[in-house]
PDB file of C-alpha atoms in Angstrom:
ATOM      1  CA  UNK T   1      32.662-107.421 -98.632  1.00 73.00           C
ATOM      2  CA  UNK T   2      29.705-105.135 -98.965  1.00 83.00           C
ATOM      3  CA  UNK T   3      28.701-103.486 -94.935  1.00 91.00           C
ATOM      4  CA  UNK T   4      26.736-100.804 -94.044  1.00 95.00           C
ATOM      5  CA  UNK T   5      26.801 -99.004 -90.604  1.00 96.00           C
ATOM      6  CA  UNK T   6      24.679 -97.559 -88.168  1.00 97.00           C
ATOM      7  CA  UNK T   7      24.036 -96.314 -84.093  1.00 97.00           C
ATOM      8  CA  UNK T   8      22.850 -99.754 -82.327  1.00 96.00           C
ATOM      9  CA  UNK T   9      20.901 -97.666 -80.368  1.00 97.00           C
ATOM     10  CA  UNK T  10      19.848 -93.999 -79.695  1.00 98.00           C
ATOM     11  CA  UNK T  11      17.525 -91.810 -76.991  1.00 98.00           C
ATOM     12  CA  UNK T  12      15.978 -88.005 -77.752  1.00 97.00           C
ATOM     13  CA  UNK T  13      13.783 -86.140 -76.441  1.00 97.00           C
ATOM     14  CA  UNK T  14      10.206 -85.871 -77.214  1.00 97.00           C
ATOM     15  CA  UNK T  15       9.891 -82.091 -79.787  1.00 97.00           C
ATOM     16  CA  UNK T  16      13.829 -82.574 -80.301  1.00 97.00           C
ATOM     17  CA  UNK T  17      16.162 -82.916 -83.501  1.00 98.00           C
ATOM     18  CA  UNK T  18      17.712 -85.993 -83.176  1.00 98.00           C
ATOM     19  CA  UNK T  19      19.921 -87.632 -86.783  1.00 98.00           C
ATOM     20  CA  UNK T  20      20.764 -91.115 -87.696  1.00 98.00           C
ATOM     21  CA  UNK T  21      23.886 -91.675 -89.624  1.00 98.00           C
ATOM     22  CA  UNK T  22      24.585 -94.240 -91.652  1.00 98.00           C
ATOM     23  CA  UNK T  23      28.097 -95.382 -92.986  1.00 98.00           C
ATOM     24  CA  UNK T  24      28.461 -97.564 -96.218  1.00 97.00           C
ATOM     25  CA  UNK T  25      30.672-100.219 -98.469  1.00 94.00           C
ATOM     26  CA  UNK T  26      29.136-101.963-100.481  1.00 91.00           C
ATOM     27  CA  UNK T  27      29.731-102.975-104.367  1.00 87.00           C
ATOM     28  CA  UNK T  28      28.584-100.418-106.723  1.00 91.00           C
ATOM     29  CA  UNK T  29      25.489 -98.179-105.476  1.00 93.00           C
ATOM     30  CA  UNK T  30      21.930 -97.747-107.037  1.00 91.00           C
ATOM     31  CA  UNK T  31      20.089 -95.806-104.584  1.00 94.00           C
ATOM     32  CA  UNK T  32      19.956 -95.640-100.967  1.00 96.00           C
ATOM     33  CA  UNK T  33      17.125 -95.784 -98.632  1.00 96.00           C
ATOM     34  CA  UNK T  34      15.528 -95.517 -94.928  1.00 97.00           C
ATOM     35  CA  UNK T  35      12.945 -97.719 -94.028  1.00 98.00           C
ATOM     36  CA  UNK T  36      11.240 -97.860 -90.619  1.00 98.00           C
ATOM     37  CA  UNK T  37      10.234-100.460 -88.527  1.00 97.00           C
ATOM     38  CA  UNK T  38       8.164-100.713 -85.244  1.00 97.00           C
ATOM     39  CA  UNK T  39       8.699-102.916 -82.902  1.00 94.00           C
ATOM     40  CA  UNK T  40       6.944-106.192 -84.006  1.00 93.00           C
ATOM     41  CA  UNK T  41       6.079-105.095 -87.372  1.00 95.00           C
ATOM     42  CA  UNK T  42       6.851-104.837 -90.496  1.00 96.00           C
ATOM     43  CA  UNK T  43       9.792-102.172 -92.479  1.00 97.00           C
ATOM     44  CA  UNK T  44       7.610 -99.203 -93.844  1.00 96.00           C
ATOM     45  CA  UNK T  45       9.435 -97.152 -96.503  1.00 95.00           C
ATOM     46  CA  UNK T  46      10.503 -93.695 -95.876  1.00 96.00           C
ATOM     47  CA  UNK T  47      13.266 -92.527 -98.111  1.00 95.00           C
ATOM     48  CA  UNK T  48      15.665 -92.896-101.253  1.00 94.00           C
ATOM     49  CA  UNK T  49      19.013 -91.086-102.291  1.00 95.00           C
ATOM     50  CA  UNK T  50      20.367 -91.435-105.178  1.00 94.00           C
ATOM     51  CA  UNK T  51      22.299 -88.412-106.174  1.00 95.00           C
ATOM     52  CA  UNK T  52      24.284 -85.934-103.542  1.00 97.00           C
ATOM     53  CA  UNK T  53      21.922 -83.525-101.416  1.00 97.00           C
ATOM     54  CA  UNK T  54      19.323 -83.509 -98.805  1.00 97.00           C
ATOM     55  CA  UNK T  55      15.174 -85.300 -99.712  1.00 94.00           C
ATOM     56  CA  UNK T  56      13.135 -83.418 -97.338  1.00 94.00           C
ATOM     57  CA  UNK T  57      10.007 -85.381 -96.494  1.00 91.00           C
ATOM     58  CA  UNK T  58       8.217 -83.987 -93.302  1.00 94.00           C
ATOM     59  CA  UNK T  59       9.490 -83.883 -90.660  1.00 96.00           C
ATOM     60  CA  UNK T  60      11.867 -86.073 -92.121  1.00 97.00           C
ATOM     61  CA  UNK T  61      14.542 -85.252 -94.273  1.00 97.00           C
ATOM     62  CA  UNK T  62      16.907 -88.020 -95.839  1.00 98.00           C
ATOM     63  CA  UNK T  63      20.494 -86.333 -96.703  1.00 98.00           C
ATOM     64  CA  UNK T  64      23.289 -89.024 -99.192  1.00 98.00           C
ATOM     65  CA  UNK T  65      27.228 -88.381 -99.750  1.00 98.00           C
ATOM     66  CA  UNK T  66      28.373 -90.453-102.399  1.00 96.00           C
ATOM     67  CA  UNK T  67      31.812 -89.401-102.633  1.00 95.00           C
ATOM     68  CA  UNK T  68      32.125 -90.545 -98.222  1.00 96.00           C
ATOM     69  CA  UNK T  69      30.129 -92.836 -98.333  1.00 96.00           C
ATOM     70  CA  UNK T  70      27.227 -91.461 -96.021  1.00 97.00           C
ATOM     71  CA  UNK T  71      23.617 -91.014 -95.495  1.00 98.00           C
ATOM     72  CA  UNK T  72      21.644 -89.744 -92.454  1.00 98.00           C
ATOM     73  CA  UNK T  73      17.884 -89.542 -91.860  1.00 98.00           C
ATOM     74  CA  UNK T  74      17.251 -86.825 -89.640  1.00 98.00           C
ATOM     75  CA  UNK T  75      13.754 -86.601 -87.560  1.00 98.00           C
ATOM     76  CA  UNK T  76      12.518 -83.257 -86.162  1.00 97.00           C
ATOM     77  CA  UNK T  77      10.048 -82.356 -84.057  1.00 97.00           C
ATOM     78  CA  UNK T  78       9.597 -85.920 -82.392  1.00 98.00           C
ATOM     79  CA  UNK T  79       6.722 -87.508 -81.110  1.00 97.00           C
ATOM     80  CA  UNK T  80       6.622 -90.456 -78.714  1.00 97.00           C
ATOM     81  CA  UNK T  81       5.471 -92.738 -82.461  1.00 97.00           C
ATOM     82  CA  UNK T  82       8.706 -92.529 -84.027  1.00 97.00           C
ATOM     83  CA  UNK T  83      10.147 -94.575 -81.093  1.00 98.00           C
ATOM     84  CA  UNK T  84      11.164 -97.677 -83.767  1.00 97.00           C
ATOM     85  CA  UNK T  85      13.553 -98.885 -85.222  1.00 97.00           C
ATOM     86  CA  UNK T  86      15.495 -97.085 -88.371  1.00 98.00           C
ATOM     87  CA  UNK T  87      16.713 -99.294 -91.328  1.00 98.00           C
ATOM     88  CA  UNK T  88      19.206 -98.444 -93.387  1.00 97.00           C
ATOM     89  CA  UNK T  89      19.985 -99.979 -97.241  1.00 96.00           C
ATOM     90  CA  UNK T  90      22.279 -99.887-100.644  1.00 95.00           C
ATOM     91  CA  UNK T  91      21.106-100.940-103.869  1.00 91.00           C
ATOM     92  CA  UNK T  92      23.895-102.091-105.272  1.00 89.00           C
ATOM     93  CA  UNK T  93      25.303-102.967-108.478  1.00 88.00           C
ATOM     94  CA  UNK T  94      23.277-106.343-108.795  1.00 84.00           C
ATOM     95  CA  UNK T  95      19.809-103.633-107.700  1.00 84.00           C
ATOM     96  CA  UNK T  96      19.914-106.153-104.583  1.00 87.00           C
ATOM     97  CA  UNK T  97      19.314-104.303-101.129  1.00 90.00           C
ATOM     98  CA  UNK T  98      22.464-104.837 -98.733  1.00 92.00           C
ATOM     99  CA  UNK T  99      21.238-103.826 -95.169  1.00 95.00           C
ATOM    100  CA  UNK T 100      22.521-103.003 -91.715  1.00 95.00           C
ATOM    101  CA  UNK T 101      21.108-103.644 -88.651  1.00 95.00           C
ATOM    102  CA  UNK T 102      18.802-101.384 -87.457  1.00 96.00           C
ATOM    103  CA  UNK T 103      18.614 -98.111 -84.672  1.00 97.00           C
ATOM    104  CA  UNK T 104      16.145 -98.249 -82.064  1.00 97.00           C
ATOM    105  CA  UNK T 105      15.123 -94.706 -81.416  1.00 98.00           C
ATOM    106  CA  UNK T 106      13.601 -94.643 -78.316  1.00 98.00           C
ATOM    107  CA  UNK T 107      11.797 -91.302 -77.889  1.00 97.00           C
ATOM    108  CA  UNK T 108      11.461 -89.386 -73.789  1.00 96.00           C
ATOM    109  CA  UNK T 109       9.635 -87.182 -72.422  1.00 94.00           C
TER     110      UNK T 109
ATOM    111  CA  UNK D   1      -6.402-108.494-100.486  1.00 54.00           C
ATOM    112  CA  UNK D   2      -5.012-105.603-100.142  1.00 72.00           C
ATOM    113  CA  UNK D   3      -0.770-105.081-100.194  1.00 92.00           C
ATOM    114  CA  UNK D   4       0.866-108.225 -99.452  1.00 96.00           C
ATOM    115  CA  UNK D   5       0.133-111.262 -96.688  1.00 96.00           C
ATOM    116  CA  UNK D   6       2.395-114.289 -95.842  1.00 98.00           C
ATOM    117  CA  UNK D   7       0.879-117.008 -93.473  1.00 97.00           C
ATOM    118  CA  UNK D   8       1.642-118.807 -91.302  1.00 97.00           C
ATOM    119  CA  UNK D   9       1.174-115.551 -88.433  1.00 97.00           C
ATOM    120  CA  UNK D  10       3.477-117.783 -86.295  1.00 97.00           C
ATOM    121  CA  UNK D  11       4.736-121.633 -86.608  1.00 97.00           C
ATOM    122  CA  UNK D  12       6.789-123.806 -84.297  1.00 97.00           C
ATOM    123  CA  UNK D  13       8.275-126.906 -86.391  1.00 96.00           C
ATOM    124  CA  UNK D  14      10.207-129.500 -85.048  1.00 97.00           C
ATOM    125  CA  UNK D  15      13.596-129.821 -86.481  1.00 97.00           C
ATOM    126  CA  UNK D  16      13.429-132.262 -89.725  1.00 97.00           C
ATOM    127  CA  UNK D  17      10.400-131.725 -89.959  1.00 97.00           C
ATOM    128  CA  UNK D  18       8.683-129.366 -94.464  1.00 97.00           C
ATOM    129  CA  UNK D  19       7.612-126.362 -93.916  1.00 97.00           C
ATOM    130  CA  UNK D  20       6.173-124.101 -96.869  1.00 98.00           C
ATOM    131  CA  UNK D  21       6.092-120.169 -95.922  1.00 98.00           C
ATOM    132  CA  UNK D  22       3.557-118.824 -97.943  1.00 98.00           C
ATOM    133  CA  UNK D  23       3.442-115.385-100.062  1.00 98.00           C
ATOM    134  CA  UNK D  24       0.880-113.491-101.315  1.00 97.00           C
ATOM    135  CA  UNK D  25       0.948-109.590-103.304  1.00 97.00           C
ATOM    136  CA  UNK D  26      -1.968-108.605-105.071  1.00 95.00           C
ATOM    137  CA  UNK D  27      -0.002-105.404-106.575  1.00 93.00           C
ATOM    138  CA  UNK D  28       1.180-106.703-110.323  1.00 93.00           C
ATOM    139  CA  UNK D  29       4.637-106.521-108.698  1.00 94.00           C
ATOM    140  CA  UNK D  30       7.322-107.992-110.969  1.00 93.00           C
ATOM    141  CA  UNK D  31       9.806-108.567-108.248  1.00 94.00           C
ATOM    142  CA  UNK D  32       9.172-110.138-104.777  1.00 95.00           C
ATOM    143  CA  UNK D  33      11.921-111.065-101.402  1.00 96.00           C
ATOM    144  CA  UNK D  34      12.309-113.181 -98.631  1.00 98.00           C
ATOM    145  CA  UNK D  35      14.549-111.881 -96.123  1.00 98.00           C
ATOM    146  CA  UNK D  36      14.854-113.152 -93.175  1.00 98.00           C
ATOM    147  CA  UNK D  37      15.742-110.559 -89.776  1.00 97.00           C
ATOM    148  CA  UNK D  38      17.758-112.124 -87.117  1.00 95.00           C
ATOM    149  CA  UNK D  39      17.854-109.488 -83.615  1.00 89.00           C
ATOM    150  CA  UNK D  40      21.347-107.471 -83.972  1.00 85.00           C
ATOM    151  CA  UNK D  41      21.286-108.542 -88.051  1.00 88.00           C
ATOM    152  CA  UNK D  42      20.176-106.830 -91.005  1.00 85.00           C
ATOM    153  CA  UNK D  43      17.832-107.828 -92.928  1.00 94.00           C
ATOM    154  CA  UNK D  44      19.142-110.804 -95.271  1.00 95.00           C
ATOM    155  CA  UNK D  45      18.160-111.962 -98.981  1.00 95.00           C
ATOM    156  CA  UNK D  46      17.079-115.379 -98.838  1.00 97.00           C
ATOM    157  CA  UNK D  47      16.339-115.758-102.019  1.00 97.00           C
ATOM    158  CA  UNK D  48      14.389-113.273-104.842  1.00 95.00           C
ATOM    159  CA  UNK D  49      12.567-113.452-108.174  1.00 95.00           C
ATOM    160  CA  UNK D  50      13.198-110.926-110.490  1.00 91.00           C
ATOM    161  CA  UNK D  51       9.793-111.787-112.534  1.00 93.00           C
ATOM    162  CA  UNK D  52       6.805-114.898-112.796  1.00 94.00           C
ATOM    163  CA  UNK D  53       9.322-117.242-113.892  1.00 95.00           C
ATOM    164  CA  UNK D  54      12.470-116.886-113.022  1.00 95.00           C
ATOM    165  CA  UNK D  55      14.291-117.288-108.816  1.00 96.00           C
ATOM    166  CA  UNK D  56      17.793-116.602-108.307  1.00 95.00           C
ATOM    167  CA  UNK D  57      19.890-116.977-104.382  1.00 96.00           C
ATOM    168  CA  UNK D  58      20.705-114.114-101.968  1.00 94.00           C
ATOM    169  CA  UNK D  59      22.894-114.229 -99.255  1.00 92.00           C
ATOM    170  CA  UNK D  60      21.954-117.050 -97.090  1.00 96.00           C
ATOM    171  CA  UNK D  61      20.189-119.304 -99.497  1.00 97.00           C
ATOM    172  CA  UNK D  62      20.732-122.681 -98.291  1.00 97.00           C
ATOM    173  CA  UNK D  63      18.018-124.608 -96.521  1.00 97.00           C
ATOM    174  CA  UNK D  64      15.649-122.841 -97.943  1.00 98.00           C
ATOM    175  CA  UNK D  65      14.189-123.121-102.173  1.00 98.00           C
ATOM    176  CA  UNK D  66      11.616-121.209-103.351  1.00 98.00           C
ATOM    177  CA  UNK D  67       9.052-121.256-106.574  1.00 97.00           C
ATOM    178  CA  UNK D  68       7.756-118.536-108.318  1.00 97.00           C
ATOM    179  CA  UNK D  69       4.614-120.485-110.529  1.00 97.00           C
ATOM    180  CA  UNK D  70       2.811-116.784-110.802  1.00 96.00           C
ATOM    181  CA  UNK D  71       3.318-113.227-110.626  1.00 96.00           C
ATOM    182  CA  UNK D  72       1.073-113.332-107.077  1.00 96.00           C
ATOM    183  CA  UNK D  73       2.309-116.050-105.271  1.00 97.00           C
ATOM    184  CA  UNK D  74       6.129-116.736-104.304  1.00 98.00           C
ATOM    185  CA  UNK D  75       6.380-119.056-101.162  1.00 98.00           C
ATOM    186  CA  UNK D  76       9.534-120.627 -99.505  1.00 98.00           C
ATOM    187  CA  UNK D  77      10.302-123.853 -98.614  1.00 98.00           C
ATOM    188  CA  UNK D  78      12.316-124.859 -96.065  1.00 98.00           C
ATOM    189  CA  UNK D  79      12.900-128.972 -96.595  1.00 96.00           C
ATOM    190  CA  UNK D  80      14.243-129.821 -93.610  1.00 97.00           C
ATOM    191  CA  UNK D  81      14.404-127.559 -90.833  1.00 97.00           C
ATOM    192  CA  UNK D  82      16.600-126.691 -88.336  1.00 97.00           C
ATOM    193  CA  UNK D  83      17.028-124.280 -85.813  1.00 97.00           C
ATOM    194  CA  UNK D  84      19.416-121.728 -86.866  1.00 97.00           C
ATOM    195  CA  UNK D  85      15.897-121.018 -89.335  1.00 98.00           C
ATOM    196  CA  UNK D  86      14.725-119.924 -86.391  1.00 98.00           C
ATOM    197  CA  UNK D  87      13.702-116.166 -87.691  1.00 98.00           C
ATOM    198  CA  UNK D  88      10.987-113.474 -88.462  1.00 97.00           C
ATOM    199  CA  UNK D  89      10.556-114.430 -92.484  1.00 98.00           C
ATOM    200  CA  UNK D  90       9.149-111.197 -94.564  1.00 98.00           C
ATOM    201  CA  UNK D  91       7.936-111.331 -97.741  1.00 98.00           C
ATOM    202  CA  UNK D  92       8.721-107.985-100.098  1.00 97.00           C
ATOM    203  CA  UNK D  93       7.186-107.056-103.813  1.00 96.00           C
ATOM    204  CA  UNK D  94       7.980-104.440-105.898  1.00 93.00           C
ATOM    205  CA  UNK D  95       8.326-103.348-109.546  1.00 87.00           C
ATOM    206  CA  UNK D  96      11.437-103.752-111.289  1.00 72.00           C
ATOM    207  CA  UNK D  97      13.582-101.167-111.481  1.00 64.00           C
ATOM    208  CA  UNK D  98      16.138 -99.025-109.084  1.00 57.00           C
ATOM    209  CA  UNK D  99      13.653 -96.867-107.138  1.00 68.00           C
ATOM    210  CA  UNK D 100      11.507 -98.947-106.287  1.00 76.00           C
ATOM    211  CA  UNK D 101      10.682 -99.147-103.123  1.00 89.00           C
ATOM    212  CA  UNK D 102       9.849-102.270-101.655  1.00 93.00           C
ATOM    213  CA  UNK D 103       6.747-103.428 -99.275  1.00 94.00           C
ATOM    214  CA  UNK D 104       6.575-105.533 -96.886  1.00 97.00           C
ATOM    215  CA  UNK D 105       4.447-108.307 -95.858  1.00 97.00           C
ATOM    216  CA  UNK D 106       3.435-108.484 -91.685  1.00 97.00           C
ATOM    217  CA  UNK D 107       5.796-111.479 -90.970  1.00 97.00           C
ATOM    218  CA  UNK D 108       5.735-115.177 -90.103  1.00 98.00           C
ATOM    219  CA  UNK D 109       8.028-115.857 -87.271  1.00 97.00           C
ATOM    220  CA  UNK D 110       8.976-119.320 -87.046  1.00 98.00           C
ATOM    221  CA  UNK D 111      10.418-121.057 -84.180  1.00 98.00           C
ATOM    222  CA  UNK D 112      12.127-124.461 -85.229  1.00 98.00           C
ATOM    223  CA  UNK D 113      12.930-126.398 -82.116  1.00 96.00           C
TER     224      UNK D 113
END
């Protein structure tokens, strides 16, 4: 079966750095996406990785290792507005997104 | 319209009733999707459409139907609602291809009693 695993909840301090991990087992791989979802709102796109390595975009970076079935999202200089759920999704061989349950990130002052 | 819209925002429905959730996008995207999101679970794909005139079944299609008469609209119909269909429903759209982020509508919160 297809499976995406990520921690249910994480807590971090304002101004700090946090890493959210995602491991996956899917039928085929056509890229990995990270989305942010604030409570009561729709998911919004953060990043896309299809090749191994690190993609940096401002305070957010995303890493992929295809051989290990592993990705992480790194958030630097945390701000209170970063409190949200972070969703990992893998595009499978049918070009459909398989979604993890999401990681709820709580930022404390 | 800017982006993707859904209606209604929320709805309480008696079991056994028929309900259509509406979704409209103005980005001329070829592909559209319907997901449901339940607490503790990831987004689950109900149905999708890669282009106008075609539809496909996702992971959890039972009890739902869709149509794609044109590029912009992708309604989701519950023929006879059941309590297990209580959920938040998101419509999304994207250009075709692998690297194409999906843009989500604001969601419809549906409660079936």
